[in-house]
PDB file of C-alpha atoms in Angstrom:
ATOM      1  CA  UNK R   1     -28.168   9.545 -40.242  1.00 65.00           C
ATOM      2  CA  UNK R   2     -29.650   6.231 -40.637  1.00 69.00           C
ATOM      3  CA  UNK R   3     -32.671   5.918 -43.235  1.00 72.00           C
ATOM      4  CA  UNK R   4     -35.099   3.292 -42.201  1.00 70.00           C
ATOM      5  CA  UNK R   5     -37.732   1.539 -44.368  1.00 71.00           C
ATOM      6  CA  UNK R   6     -40.914   0.928 -42.877  1.00 78.00           C
ATOM      7  CA  UNK R   7     -42.178  -1.298 -45.493  1.00 78.00           C
ATOM      8  CA  UNK R   8     -44.160  -4.099 -44.458  1.00 81.00           C
ATOM      9  CA  UNK R   9     -41.980  -7.403 -43.917  1.00 87.00           C
ATOM     10  CA  UNK R  10     -43.653 -10.716 -44.278  1.00 93.00           C
ATOM     11  CA  UNK R  11     -43.231 -13.286 -41.660  1.00 96.00           C
ATOM     12  CA  UNK R  12     -40.585 -15.961 -42.569  1.00 97.00           C
ATOM     13  CA  UNK R  13     -40.708 -19.723 -42.066  1.00 98.00           C
ATOM     14  CA  UNK R  14     -38.035 -22.141 -43.154  1.00 98.00           C
ATOM     15  CA  UNK R  15     -39.036 -25.572 -45.116  1.00 98.00           C
ATOM     16  CA  UNK R  16     -37.568 -27.260 -42.144  1.00 98.00           C
ATOM     17  CA  UNK R  17     -40.143 -26.060 -39.930  1.00 98.00           C
ATOM     18  CA  UNK R  18     -42.653 -27.298 -42.347  1.00 98.00           C
ATOM     19  CA  UNK R  19     -40.908 -30.784 -42.293  1.00 97.00           C
ATOM     20  CA  UNK R  20     -41.112 -30.799 -38.407  1.00 97.00           C
ATOM     21  CA  UNK R  21     -44.773 -29.616 -37.998  1.00 97.00           C
ATOM     22  CA  UNK R  22     -46.883 -30.978 -40.969  1.00 98.00           C
ATOM     23  CA  UNK R  23     -47.882 -34.265 -42.037  1.00 97.00           C
ATOM     24  CA  UNK R  24     -47.416 -35.384 -45.617  1.00 97.00           C
ATOM     25  CA  UNK R  25     -50.241 -34.250 -47.810  1.00 98.00           C
ATOM     26  CA  UNK R  26     -50.981 -31.407 -45.698  1.00 98.00           C
ATOM     27  CA  UNK R  27     -51.997 -28.002 -47.021  1.00 98.00           C
ATOM     28  CA  UNK R  28     -49.873 -25.202 -45.536  1.00 98.00           C
ATOM     29  CA  UNK R  29     -51.285 -21.520 -45.302  1.00 98.00           C
ATOM     30  CA  UNK R  30     -51.179 -18.606 -43.280  1.00 97.00           C
ATOM     31  CA  UNK R  31     -53.917 -20.052 -41.057  1.00 97.00           C
ATOM     32  CA  UNK R  32     -52.662 -23.370 -40.226  1.00 98.00           C
ATOM     33  CA  UNK R  33     -48.937 -21.712 -39.601  1.00 98.00           C
ATOM     34  CA  UNK R  34     -50.467 -19.701 -37.034  1.00 97.00           C
ATOM     35  CA  UNK R  35     -52.310 -22.591 -35.304  1.00 97.00           C
ATOM     36  CA  UNK R  36     -49.002 -24.611 -34.733  1.00 96.00           C
ATOM     37  CA  UNK R  37     -47.469 -21.373 -33.391  1.00 96.00           C
ATOM     38  CA  UNK R  38     -44.681 -20.823 -36.427  1.00 97.00           C
ATOM     39  CA  UNK R  39     -45.965 -17.406 -36.868  1.00 97.00           C
ATOM     40  CA  UNK R  40     -47.875 -15.190 -34.682  1.00 95.00           C
ATOM     41  CA  UNK R  41     -49.737 -13.243 -37.380  1.00 94.00           C
ATOM     42  CA  UNK R  42     -49.937 -12.932 -41.203  1.00 92.00           C
ATOM     43  CA  UNK R  43     -50.818  -9.349 -41.774  1.00 92.00           C
ATOM     44  CA  UNK R  44     -47.819  -8.659 -43.850  1.00 92.00           C
ATOM     45  CA  UNK R  45     -47.847 -11.974 -45.632  1.00 95.00           C
ATOM     46  CA  UNK R  46     -45.845 -14.882 -45.218  1.00 97.00           C
ATOM     47  CA  UNK R  47     -42.817 -16.118 -47.053  1.00 98.00           C
ATOM     48  CA  UNK R  48     -41.204 -19.616 -47.071  1.00 98.00           C
ATOM     49  CA  UNK R  49     -37.440 -19.872 -47.156  1.00 98.00           C
ATOM     50  CA  UNK R  50     -35.097 -22.776 -48.196  1.00 98.00           C
ATOM     51  CA  UNK R  51     -33.203 -23.439 -45.082  1.00 98.00           C
ATOM     52  CA  UNK R  52     -33.248 -26.966 -43.996  1.00 97.00           C
ATOM     53  CA  UNK R  53     -34.466 -30.152 -46.045  1.00 97.00           C
ATOM     54  CA  UNK R  54     -37.984 -30.923 -47.103  1.00 98.00           C
ATOM     55  CA  UNK R  55     -38.859 -34.710 -47.393  1.00 97.00           C
ATOM     56  CA  UNK R  56     -42.666 -34.335 -47.360  1.00 97.00           C
ATOM     57  CA  UNK R  57     -45.245 -33.733 -50.217  1.00 98.00           C
ATOM     58  CA  UNK R  58     -46.858 -30.547 -49.222  1.00 98.00           C
ATOM     59  CA  UNK R  59     -49.298 -27.933 -50.736  1.00 98.00           C
ATOM     60  CA  UNK R  60     -48.128 -24.649 -49.568  1.00 98.00           C
ATOM     61  CA  UNK R  61     -50.148 -21.548 -50.385  1.00 98.00           C
ATOM     62  CA  UNK R  62     -48.567 -18.144 -48.974  1.00 98.00           C
ATOM     63  CA  UNK R  63     -47.606 -14.748 -50.289  1.00 97.00           C
ATOM     64  CA  UNK R  64     -43.938 -15.371 -51.433  1.00 97.00           C
ATOM     65  CA  UNK R  65     -41.102 -18.400 -51.738  1.00 98.00           C
ATOM     66  CA  UNK R  66     -37.339 -17.917 -52.073  1.00 98.00           C
ATOM     67  CA  UNK R  67     -36.229 -19.709 -54.997  1.00 98.00           C
ATOM     68  CA  UNK R  68     -34.826 -22.612 -53.058  1.00 98.00           C
ATOM     69  CA  UNK R  69     -37.853 -23.024 -50.904  1.00 98.00           C
ATOM     70  CA  UNK R  70     -40.015 -23.534 -54.123  1.00 98.00           C
ATOM     71  CA  UNK R  71     -37.625 -25.827 -55.758  1.00 98.00           C
ATOM     72  CA  UNK R  72     -37.661 -27.892 -52.481  1.00 98.00           C
ATOM     73  CA  UNK R  73     -41.280 -28.017 -52.325  1.00 98.00           C
ATOM     74  CA  UNK R  74     -41.690 -28.930 -55.910  1.00 98.00           C
ATOM     75  CA  UNK R  75     -38.659 -31.585 -56.036  1.00 98.00           C
ATOM     76  CA  UNK R  76     -40.746 -33.949 -53.647  1.00 98.00           C
ATOM     77  CA  UNK R  77     -43.836 -33.477 -55.526  1.00 98.00           C
ATOM     78  CA  UNK R  78     -45.295 -30.770 -53.599  1.00 98.00           C
ATOM     79  CA  UNK R  79     -46.907 -27.348 -54.620  1.00 98.00           C
ATOM     80  CA  UNK R  80     -45.678 -23.759 -53.837  1.00 98.00           C
ATOM     81  CA  UNK R  81     -48.705 -21.511 -54.793  1.00 98.00           C
ATOM     82  CA  UNK R  82     -48.690 -17.772 -54.528  1.00 97.00           C
ATOM     83  CA  UNK R  83     -51.772 -16.618 -52.897  1.00 92.00           C
TER      84      UNK R  83
END
């Protein structure tokens, strides 16, 4: 039989989506991600994934980051802060 985990899964957003939706210098958090339609809710947190490119300096304040996402955000002078 199949064992299923009902652990909460965070909403995921790729850095490429941040590049498309936010202006340089913006602060990105769960509320701003909901406001622009990238996620529907943040009750289980938000995790940023490293797929795509990021050229804008952003301050990203979410529950979790993949290593590649954190690296891409910081490489362009942005901040990746766990909140």
